[in-house]
Short mmCIF file of N, CA, C and O in Angstrom, two decimals:
data_model
loop_
_atom_site.label_atom_id
_atom_site.label_comp_id
_atom_site.label_asym_id
_atom_site.label_seq_id
_atom_site.Cartn_x
_atom_site.Cartn_y
_atom_site.Cartn_z
N MET U 1 2.22 34.24 103.69
CA MET U 1 2.68 33.25 102.91
C MET U 1 4.17 33.81 102.00
O MET U 1 4.52 34.56 101.08
N SER U 2 5.03 32.40 101.43
CA SER U 2 5.52 32.50 100.99
C SER U 2 6.23 32.35 99.82
O SER U 2 4.78 31.44 99.03
N PRO U 3 6.28 33.34 98.55
CA PRO U 3 6.11 33.35 96.82
C PRO U 3 7.20 31.95 96.85
O PRO U 3 7.48 30.94 96.67
N ARG U 4 6.41 31.20 95.63
CA ARG U 4 6.29 30.09 95.22
C ARG U 4 7.72 29.94 93.99
O ARG U 4 8.42 31.08 93.75
N PRO U 5 8.66 29.39 95.09
CA PRO U 5 10.09 28.32 93.67
C PRO U 5 10.16 29.22 92.48
O PRO U 5 8.68 28.39 92.22
N GLY U 6 9.99 29.86 92.34
CA GLY U 6 11.00 30.15 90.09
C GLY U 6 10.00 31.69 90.02
O GLY U 6 10.02 31.95 88.65
N ARG U 7 9.68 31.53 90.59
CA ARG U 7 8.40 33.42 90.33
C ARG U 7 9.63 34.19 91.47
O ARG U 7 10.02 34.33 92.62
N ASP U 8 9.31 35.15 90.82
CA ASP U 8 10.90 36.29 91.00
C ASP U 8 9.88 37.49 91.92
O ASP U 8 8.72 37.81 90.94
N ASP U 9 10.40 37.99 92.69
CA ASP U 9 8.89 38.89 93.16
C ASP U 9 9.57 40.72 92.75
O ASP U 9 9.31 41.47 92.67
N ASP U 10 10.98 41.06 92.08
CA ASP U 10 11.19 41.86 91.92
C ASP U 10 11.13 41.50 90.20
O ASP U 10 12.12 40.91 88.92
N PRO U 11 10.16 42.44 88.91
CA PRO U 11 10.04 41.93 88.05
C PRO U 11 11.53 43.60 87.52
O PRO U 11 10.92 43.21 86.41
N ASP U 12 12.03 44.20 88.12
CA ASP U 12 12.70 44.71 87.56
C ASP U 12 14.10 43.83 86.80
O ASP U 12 14.46 44.01 85.98
N ARG U 13 14.30 43.10 87.38
CA ARG U 13 15.24 42.07 87.71
C ARG U 13 15.20 40.98 86.35
O ARG U 13 16.34 40.74 85.48
N LEU U 14 14.25 41.09 86.02
CA LEU U 14 13.42 40.63 84.53
C LEU U 14 13.52 41.18 83.91
O LEU U 14 13.67 41.27 82.57
N TYR U 15 13.39 42.08 84.20
CA TYR U 15 13.35 43.36 82.73
C TYR U 15 15.40 43.55 82.59
O TYR U 15 15.28 43.52 81.87
N THR U 16 16.07 43.86 83.64
CA THR U 16 16.85 44.00 83.53
C THR U 16 17.66 42.56 82.21
O THR U 16 18.60 42.83 81.70
N LEU U 17 17.30 41.04 83.11
CA LEU U 17 17.92 40.70 81.85
C LEU U 17 17.08 40.40 80.72
O LEU U 17 18.13 39.34 79.47
N THR U 18 16.21 40.47 80.56
CA THR U 18 15.72 40.37 78.85
C THR U 18 16.30 41.61 78.34
O THR U 18 15.82 41.25 76.97
N GLY U 19 16.42 42.70 78.89
CA GLY U 19 16.47 44.14 78.50
C GLY U 19 14.85 44.54 77.72
O GLY U 19 15.21 45.33 76.59
N GLY U 20 14.55 44.53 78.48
CA GLY U 20 13.47 44.85 78.54
C GLY U 20 12.61 43.66 77.34
O GLY U 20 11.28 44.87 76.85
N ARG U 21 12.82 43.52 77.32
CA ARG U 21 12.25 41.87 75.59
C ARG U 21 11.10 41.06 76.94
O ARG U 21 11.80 41.14 77.66
N SER U 22 10.13 40.97 75.61
CA SER U 22 8.95 40.79 76.33
C SER U 22 8.36 38.61 75.60
O SER U 22 7.86 37.50 75.95
N LYS U 23 9.07 38.58 74.56
CA LYS U 23 9.22 37.82 73.89
C LYS U 23 10.67 37.31 73.08
O LYS U 23 11.29 38.55 72.38
N PRO U 24 10.91 35.72 73.15
CA PRO U 24 12.02 36.04 72.05
C PRO U 24 12.19 36.39 70.87
O PRO U 24 11.07 36.86 69.88
N ASP U 25 13.10 36.88 70.12
CA ASP U 25 13.69 36.58 68.82
C ASP U 25 13.13 35.19 68.03
O ASP U 25 13.35 35.90 66.78
N SER U 26 13.10 34.15 68.56
CA SER U 26 12.73 32.81 67.56
C SER U 26 11.68 32.28 68.48
O SER U 26 11.42 32.22 69.50
N ASP U 27 11.18 31.86 67.05
CA ASP U 27 9.40 30.52 67.59
C ASP U 27 11.18 29.64 67.77
O ASP U 27 9.66 28.65 67.39
N SER U 28 12.39 28.70 67.99
CA SER U 28 12.80 28.07 67.89
C SER U 28 11.88 26.95 69.35
O SER U 28 12.53 25.84 68.85
N PHE U 29 11.47 27.53 70.23
CA PHE U 29 11.77 26.93 70.93
C PHE U 29 10.32 26.77 71.95
O PHE U 29 9.55 27.48 71.93
N ASP U 30 10.18 25.29 72.15
CA ASP U 30 8.31 25.01 73.40
C ASP U 30 9.02 24.44 74.48
O ASP U 30 10.53 24.36 74.63
N LEU U 31 8.02 23.98 75.27
CA LEU U 31 8.86 23.51 76.52
C LEU U 31 9.49 21.92 76.24
O LEU U 31 10.63 21.75 77.27
N VAL U 32 9.31 21.94 75.55
CA VAL U 32 10.04 19.87 75.54
C VAL U 32 11.75 20.04 73.90
O VAL U 32 11.99 19.46 74.23
N THR U 33 11.74 21.47 73.86
CA THR U 33 12.65 21.82 73.07
C THR U 33 14.25 20.85 73.48
O THR U 33 14.56 21.61 75.17
N LEU U 34 15.24 20.71 73.39
CA LEU U 34 16.70 20.47 73.93
C LEU U 34 17.47 21.38 72.94
O LEU U 34 17.96 21.50 72.13
N VAL U 35 18.25 21.51 74.24
CA VAL U 35 19.24 22.44 73.14
C VAL U 35 20.73 21.88 74.40
O VAL U 35 20.42 20.72 74.98
N VAL U 36 21.17 22.08 73.33
CA VAL U 36 22.78 21.87 73.38
C VAL U 36 23.46 22.46 73.71
O VAL U 36 23.60 23.26 72.45
N THR U 37 24.81 22.06 74.18
CA THR U 37 25.79 23.94 74.35
C THR U 37 27.05 23.13 73.31
O THR U 37 27.14 22.43 73.14
N GLU U 38 27.35 24.32 72.48
CA GLU U 38 28.20 24.27 70.90
C GLU U 38 29.54 24.80 71.61
O GLU U 38 30.12 24.91 70.33
N SER U 39 29.90 26.11 72.25
CA SER U 39 30.93 26.39 72.54
C SER U 39 31.01 26.96 73.48
O SER U 39 30.33 26.76 75.21
N ASP U 40 32.23 26.91 74.57
CA ASP U 40 32.62 27.87 76.28
C ASP U 40 31.99 28.97 75.29
O ASP U 40 31.75 29.90 74.75
N PRO U 41 31.38 29.22 77.19
CA PRO U 41 31.16 31.36 77.93
C PRO U 41 32.42 31.88 77.95
O PRO U 41 33.94 30.89 77.06
N SER U 42 32.38 32.84 76.99
CA SER U 42 33.34 33.75 76.53
C SER U 42 33.49 34.90 78.26
O SER U 42 32.76 35.02 78.30
N PRO U 43 34.04 35.79 77.80
CA PRO U 43 34.64 36.39 78.69
C PRO U 43 33.29 37.79 78.61
O PRO U 43 33.55 38.08 77.35
N GLY U 44 32.83 38.56 79.83
CA GLY U 44 32.01 39.02 79.65
C GLY U 44 30.57 38.71 79.71
O GLY U 44 29.55 39.56 79.16
N MET U 45 30.30 37.81 79.37
CA MET U 45 28.93 37.17 79.00
C MET U 45 27.47 37.67 80.77
O MET U 45 28.96 37.45 81.62
N GLN U 46 26.86 37.78 80.18
CA GLN U 46 26.09 37.26 81.05
C GLN U 46 25.94 36.48 82.29
O GLN U 46 26.03 35.36 80.92
N SER U 47 25.45 36.38 82.98
CA SER U 47 26.05 35.05 84.20
C SER U 47 24.92 34.38 83.93
O SER U 47 25.35 32.89 83.86
N GLU U 48 23.92 34.91 83.88
CA GLU U 48 22.38 32.67 83.12
C GLU U 48 23.13 32.74 82.22
O GLU U 48 22.95 31.34 81.96
N HIS U 49 23.32 33.54 81.32
CA HIS U 49 24.02 32.68 80.46
C HIS U 49 25.28 32.07 80.09
O HIS U 49 24.93 30.37 79.03
N VAL U 50 25.94 32.13 81.28
CA VAL U 50 27.19 30.88 80.97
C VAL U 50 26.31 29.82 81.52
O VAL U 50 26.58 28.83 81.65
N ALA U 51 25.81 30.26 82.47
CA ALA U 51 24.56 28.91 83.71
C ALA U 51 24.67 28.16 82.60
O ALA U 51 23.99 27.21 83.13
N ILE U 52 23.54 28.30 81.28
CA ILE U 52 23.24 27.78 80.66
C ILE U 52 23.71 27.06 80.23
O ILE U 52 23.52 25.56 79.42
N LEU U 53 25.20 28.06 79.08
CA LEU U 53 25.58 26.92 78.75
C LEU U 53 27.07 25.95 79.10
O LEU U 53 26.80 24.72 78.41
N ARG U 54 26.69 25.80 80.51
CA ARG U 54 27.54 25.26 81.64
C ARG U 54 26.29 24.12 81.87
O ARG U 54 26.69 22.67 81.71
N MET U 55 24.93 24.09 81.50
CA MET U 55 24.14 22.99 82.24
C MET U 55 23.98 22.54 81.22
O MET U 55 23.58 21.38 80.56
N CYS U 56 24.36 23.00 79.49
CA CYS U 56 23.03 21.82 78.75
C CYS U 56 24.38 21.50 77.96
O CYS U 56 24.52 21.22 76.07
N THR U 57 25.89 21.04 78.81
CA THR U 57 26.66 19.66 77.28
C THR U 57 26.02 18.95 77.17
O THR U 57 26.58 18.60 75.78
N ALA U 58 25.02 18.60 77.51
CA ALA U 58 24.22 17.39 77.61
C ALA U 58 22.81 17.88 77.87
O ALA U 58 22.59 18.33 77.38
N PRO U 59 22.19 17.62 75.96
CA PRO U 59 20.36 17.52 76.04
C PRO U 59 19.48 18.60 77.31
O PRO U 59 19.17 17.08 77.78
N THR U 60 19.73 19.65 76.77
CA THR U 60 18.39 19.35 78.20
C THR U 60 17.32 20.23 77.55
O THR U 60 17.34 21.27 76.94
N ALA U 61 15.98 20.14 78.32
CA ALA U 61 15.19 19.58 77.92
C ALA U 61 14.91 22.00 77.79
O ALA U 61 15.69 22.08 79.53
N VAL U 62 14.16 23.08 77.32
CA VAL U 62 13.86 24.41 78.02
C VAL U 62 13.14 24.40 79.25
O VAL U 62 14.06 24.87 80.12
N VAL U 63 12.06 23.29 79.75
CA VAL U 63 11.11 23.73 80.90
C VAL U 63 12.26 23.22 82.36
O VAL U 63 12.75 23.44 83.25
N GLU U 64 13.30 22.31 82.04
CA GLU U 64 14.39 22.29 82.99
C GLU U 64 15.12 23.50 83.08
O GLU U 64 16.00 23.49 84.70
N ILE U 65 15.22 23.46 82.56
CA ILE U 65 16.92 24.73 82.06
C ILE U 65 16.09 26.22 83.04
O ILE U 65 16.61 26.91 84.18
N ALA U 66 14.64 26.59 82.84
CA ALA U 66 14.39 27.35 83.64
C ALA U 66 14.02 27.31 84.45
O ALA U 66 14.68 27.92 85.54
N ALA U 67 13.33 25.85 85.63
CA ALA U 67 14.01 25.89 86.66
C ALA U 67 14.93 25.95 86.80
O ALA U 67 15.10 26.33 88.59
N GLU U 68 15.89 25.32 86.20
CA GLU U 68 17.69 25.26 87.27
C GLU U 68 17.36 26.13 87.74
O GLU U 68 18.10 26.62 88.68
N LEU U 69 17.61 27.52 86.73
CA LEU U 69 17.13 29.17 86.75
C LEU U 69 16.50 29.66 87.60
O LEU U 69 16.59 31.24 87.88
N ARG U 70 15.69 28.79 87.91
CA ARG U 70 14.19 29.56 88.82
C ARG U 70 14.33 31.02 88.12
O ARG U 70 13.58 31.40 88.34
N LEU U 71 13.68 30.70 86.97
CA LEU U 71 13.36 31.87 86.29
C LEU U 71 12.04 31.53 84.94
O LEU U 71 12.09 30.41 84.99
N PRO U 72 10.94 32.37 84.73
CA PRO U 72 9.99 31.71 84.63
C PRO U 72 10.24 31.73 82.99
O PRO U 72 11.31 31.88 82.59
N VAL U 73 9.99 30.17 82.11
CA VAL U 73 9.77 29.95 80.89
C VAL U 73 9.55 31.28 79.64
O VAL U 73 10.63 30.94 79.32
N GLY U 74 9.43 32.04 79.93
CA GLY U 74 9.07 32.93 79.27
C GLY U 74 10.74 34.23 78.67
O GLY U 74 11.47 34.06 77.78
N ILE U 75 10.89 34.07 79.70
CA ILE U 75 12.28 34.61 80.33
C ILE U 75 13.24 33.59 79.84
O ILE U 75 14.71 34.55 78.91
N ALA U 76 12.86 32.43 79.75
CA ALA U 76 14.32 31.18 79.97
C ALA U 76 14.86 31.48 77.68
O ALA U 76 15.72 30.77 77.46
N THR U 77 13.76 31.29 77.03
CA THR U 77 13.62 31.98 75.70
C THR U 77 13.80 32.94 75.24
O THR U 77 14.46 32.19 74.37
N ILE U 78 13.90 33.23 76.04
CA ILE U 78 14.69 34.89 75.72
C ILE U 78 16.08 34.76 75.43
O ILE U 78 16.73 35.15 74.69
N LEU U 79 17.25 34.51 77.27
CA LEU U 79 18.39 33.85 77.20
C LEU U 79 18.79 33.01 76.25
O LEU U 79 19.36 32.73 75.30
N LEU U 80 18.03 32.24 75.87
CA LEU U 80 18.57 31.82 74.78
C LEU U 80 18.21 31.49 73.13
O LEU U 80 19.24 31.55 72.95
N SER U 81 17.60 32.59 73.37
CA SER U 81 17.13 32.47 71.71
C SER U 81 18.68 33.94 71.34
O SER U 81 19.50 34.09 70.42
N ASP U 82 19.39 34.84 72.87
CA ASP U 82 20.42 35.25 72.72
C ASP U 82 21.23 34.97 72.53
O ASP U 82 22.68 34.54 71.86
N LEU U 83 21.71 33.07 73.20
CA LEU U 83 22.86 31.84 73.00
C LEU U 83 22.72 31.27 71.12
O LEU U 83 23.22 31.63 71.29
N LEU U 84 20.94 30.99 70.49
CA LEU U 84 21.11 30.73 69.71
C LEU U 84 21.63 31.63 68.60
O LEU U 84 22.24 31.17 67.72
N ASP U 85 20.99 33.20 68.74
CA ASP U 85 21.77 34.42 67.98
C ASP U 85 23.18 33.91 67.20
O ASP U 85 23.42 34.36 66.46
N MET U 86 23.36 33.49 69.17
CA MET U 86 24.89 33.85 69.20
C MET U 86 26.31 33.06 67.90
O MET U 86 27.70 33.14 68.69
N GLY U 87 25.20 31.67 68.12
CA GLY U 87 25.65 30.27 67.33
C GLY U 87 26.74 29.80 68.75
O GLY U 87 27.42 28.45 68.58
N LYS U 88 25.90 29.83 69.76
CA LYS U 88 26.87 29.32 71.04
C LYS U 88 25.59 27.46 71.74
O LYS U 88 26.27 26.73 71.77
N ILE U 89 24.11 27.89 70.88
CA ILE U 89 23.86 26.84 71.53
C ILE U 89 22.67 26.03 69.91
O ILE U 89 22.45 26.84 69.52
N THR U 90 22.93 25.05 70.03
CA THR U 90 20.85 24.42 68.76
C THR U 90 21.04 23.33 69.60
O THR U 90 20.91 23.13 70.59
N VAL U 91 19.51 23.73 69.36
CA VAL U 91 18.48 23.07 68.94
C VAL U 91 17.04 22.33 68.88
O VAL U 91 17.62 22.19 67.44
N ARG U 92 16.94 21.27 68.93
CA ARG U 92 16.11 19.73 68.42
C ARG U 92 14.82 20.07 69.05
O ARG U 92 14.92 20.37 69.90
N HIS U 93 14.26 19.46 68.20
CA HIS U 93 12.64 18.87 68.70
C HIS U 93 12.53 17.50 69.11
O HIS U 93 12.79 16.48 67.81
N PRO U 94 11.31 16.95 70.19
CA PRO U 94 11.86 15.13 70.09
C PRO U 94 11.28 15.56 68.83
O PRO U 94 10.68 16.17 68.36
N GLN U 95 11.59 13.94 68.06
CA GLN U 95 10.78 13.68 67.31
C GLN U 95 9.99 12.17 67.41
O GLN U 95 10.07 11.05 68.04
N SER U 96 8.53 12.13 66.81
CA SER U 96 7.79 10.94 66.70
C SER U 96 7.76 9.59 66.29
O SER U 96 8.27 11.46 64.04
N VAL U 97 8.30 9.41 65.74
CA VAL U 97 8.16 7.76 64.79
C VAL U 97 7.60 6.44 64.92
O VAL U 97 6.94 6.28 66.56
N PRO U 98 6.71 6.52 64.23
CA PRO U 98 6.14 5.19 64.59
C PRO U 98 6.59 4.22 64.81
O PRO U 98 7.84 3.76 64.11
N SER U 99 6.24 3.77 66.46
CA SER U 99 6.76 2.35 66.53
C SER U 99 5.99 0.92 66.51
O SER U 99 4.67 1.25 66.40
N SER U 100 6.75 0.11 66.46
CA SER U 100 5.51 -1.41 66.50
C SER U 100 5.75 -2.05 67.95
O SER U 100 6.45 -1.38 68.54
N PRO U 101 4.35 -2.96 68.49
CA PRO U 101 3.62 -3.39 69.58
C PRO U 101 5.22 -3.98 69.66
O PRO U 101 5.57 -4.67 68.95
N GLY U 102 5.51 -3.37 70.99
CA GLY U 102 6.73 -3.99 71.62
C GLY U 102 8.19 -3.53 71.73
O GLY U 102 8.34 -4.45 71.81
N ALA U 103 7.70 -2.71 71.15
CA ALA U 103 8.43 -2.59 70.49
C ALA U 103 9.11 -1.28 71.60
O ALA U 103 8.52 -0.37 72.12
N PRO U 104 10.57 -1.00 72.00
CA PRO U 104 11.39 0.17 73.30
C PRO U 104 10.61 1.01 72.41
O PRO U 104 10.76 1.66 71.32
N TRP U 105 10.02 2.22 74.24
CA TRP U 105 9.41 3.33 73.62
C TRP U 105 11.84 4.05 73.80
O TRP U 105 12.08 3.75 73.57
N THR U 106 11.09 4.47 71.51
CA THR U 106 12.91 5.31 71.85
C THR U 106 12.29 7.09 71.38
O THR U 106 13.00 7.76 71.66
N SER U 107 10.91 7.22 71.81
CA SER U 107 11.09 8.34 71.03
C SER U 107 8.78 9.05 71.50
O SER U 107 8.43 7.65 72.19
N LEU U 108 9.06 10.43 71.28
CA LEU U 108 7.56 10.46 71.66
C LEU U 108 6.52 9.62 70.95
O LEU U 108 7.05 9.73 69.52
N PRO U 109 5.07 9.21 71.32
CA PRO U 109 4.17 8.09 70.77
C PRO U 109 3.64 9.49 69.93
O PRO U 109 3.71 10.62 70.28
N ASP U 110 3.31 8.75 68.28
CA ASP U 110 2.39 9.36 66.96
C ASP U 110 1.23 9.95 67.96
O ASP U 110 1.33 9.50 68.86
N ALA U 111 0.55 10.60 67.01
CA ALA U 111 -0.73 11.63 67.72
C ALA U 111 -1.48 10.63 67.21
O ALA U 111 -2.09 10.92 68.57
N SER U 112 -1.60 9.99 66.57
CA SER U 112 -2.07 8.97 66.36
C SER U 112 -2.91 7.95 67.62
O SER U 112 -3.83 7.77 67.83
N THR U 113 -1.67 7.57 67.84
CA THR U 113 -1.33 6.47 69.31
C THR U 113 -2.50 7.69 70.71
O THR U 113 -3.40 6.84 71.92
N LEU U 114 -2.08 8.25 70.91
CA LEU U 114 -2.06 9.09 71.89
C LEU U 114 -3.96 9.40 71.31
O LEU U 114 -4.82 9.77 72.36
N GLU U 115 -4.08 10.49 70.51
CA GLU U 115 -5.56 10.16 70.48
C GLU U 115 -6.79 9.20 70.32
O GLU U 115 -7.28 8.85 71.04
N LYS U 116 -5.78 7.97 70.75
CA LYS U 116 -6.49 6.85 70.50
C LYS U 116 -6.34 6.35 72.16
O LYS U 116 -7.31 5.77 72.69
N VAL U 117 -5.70 6.78 72.72
CA VAL U 117 -5.57 6.71 74.35
C VAL U 117 -6.86 7.46 74.67
O VAL U 117 -7.02 7.06 76.21
N LEU U 118 -6.41 8.72 73.99
CA LEU U 118 -7.71 9.83 75.14
C LEU U 118 -8.45 9.12 74.47
O LEU U 118 -9.38 9.34 76.10
N VAL U 119 -9.80 8.51 73.04
CA VAL U 119 -10.71 8.28 73.32
C VAL U 119 -10.88 6.43 74.03
O VAL U 119 -12.22 6.52 74.72
N GLY U 120 -10.01 6.02 74.46
CA GLY U 120 -9.80 4.92 75.66
C GLY U 120 -9.84 5.22 77.49
O GLY U 120 -11.35 4.90 78.05
N LEU U 121 -10.32 6.38 76.76
CA LEU U 121 -9.78 7.40 78.60
C LEU U 121 -11.11 7.41 78.36
O LEU U 121 -12.32 7.50 79.91
N ARG U 122 -11.36 8.04 77.62
CA ARG U 122 -12.94 8.54 77.86
C ARG U 122 -14.24 7.72 77.91
O ARG U 122 -15.15 8.04 78.44
N LYS U 123 -13.66 6.98 77.47
CA LYS U 123 -14.72 5.76 77.51
C LYS U 123 -14.90 4.84 78.53
O LYS U 123 -16.37 3.87 79.28
N LEU U 124 -14.12 4.81 79.73
CA LEU U 124 -14.17 4.46 80.87
C LEU U 124 -14.87 5.08 81.97
O LEU U 124 -15.73 5.76 82.20
#
């Protein structure tokens, strides 16, 4: 059986990448948090940090970053937290705004709309 893509069979490598940390220093990240690069990589930076900075010239979701790096999301958030502390990236969360019927989708639907959809699906 082959390993799942993105799953590292060598936990020592992940330990080295994070410096032994198991959680990010910041709680700014979830799966849909958008990350944008604010500066170029510096000489001597960790290769994963450089890859993230090059990848995020346009807003990129945390889950996409983890998938592209083939790392678990928890490890990616630790690396992102390092970059946030260095001021190399900015983060933002998708906002929900009320929309009128027929208006184009510009963001995530609000929670009440999602709840109505869930109730409707349960009635089927």
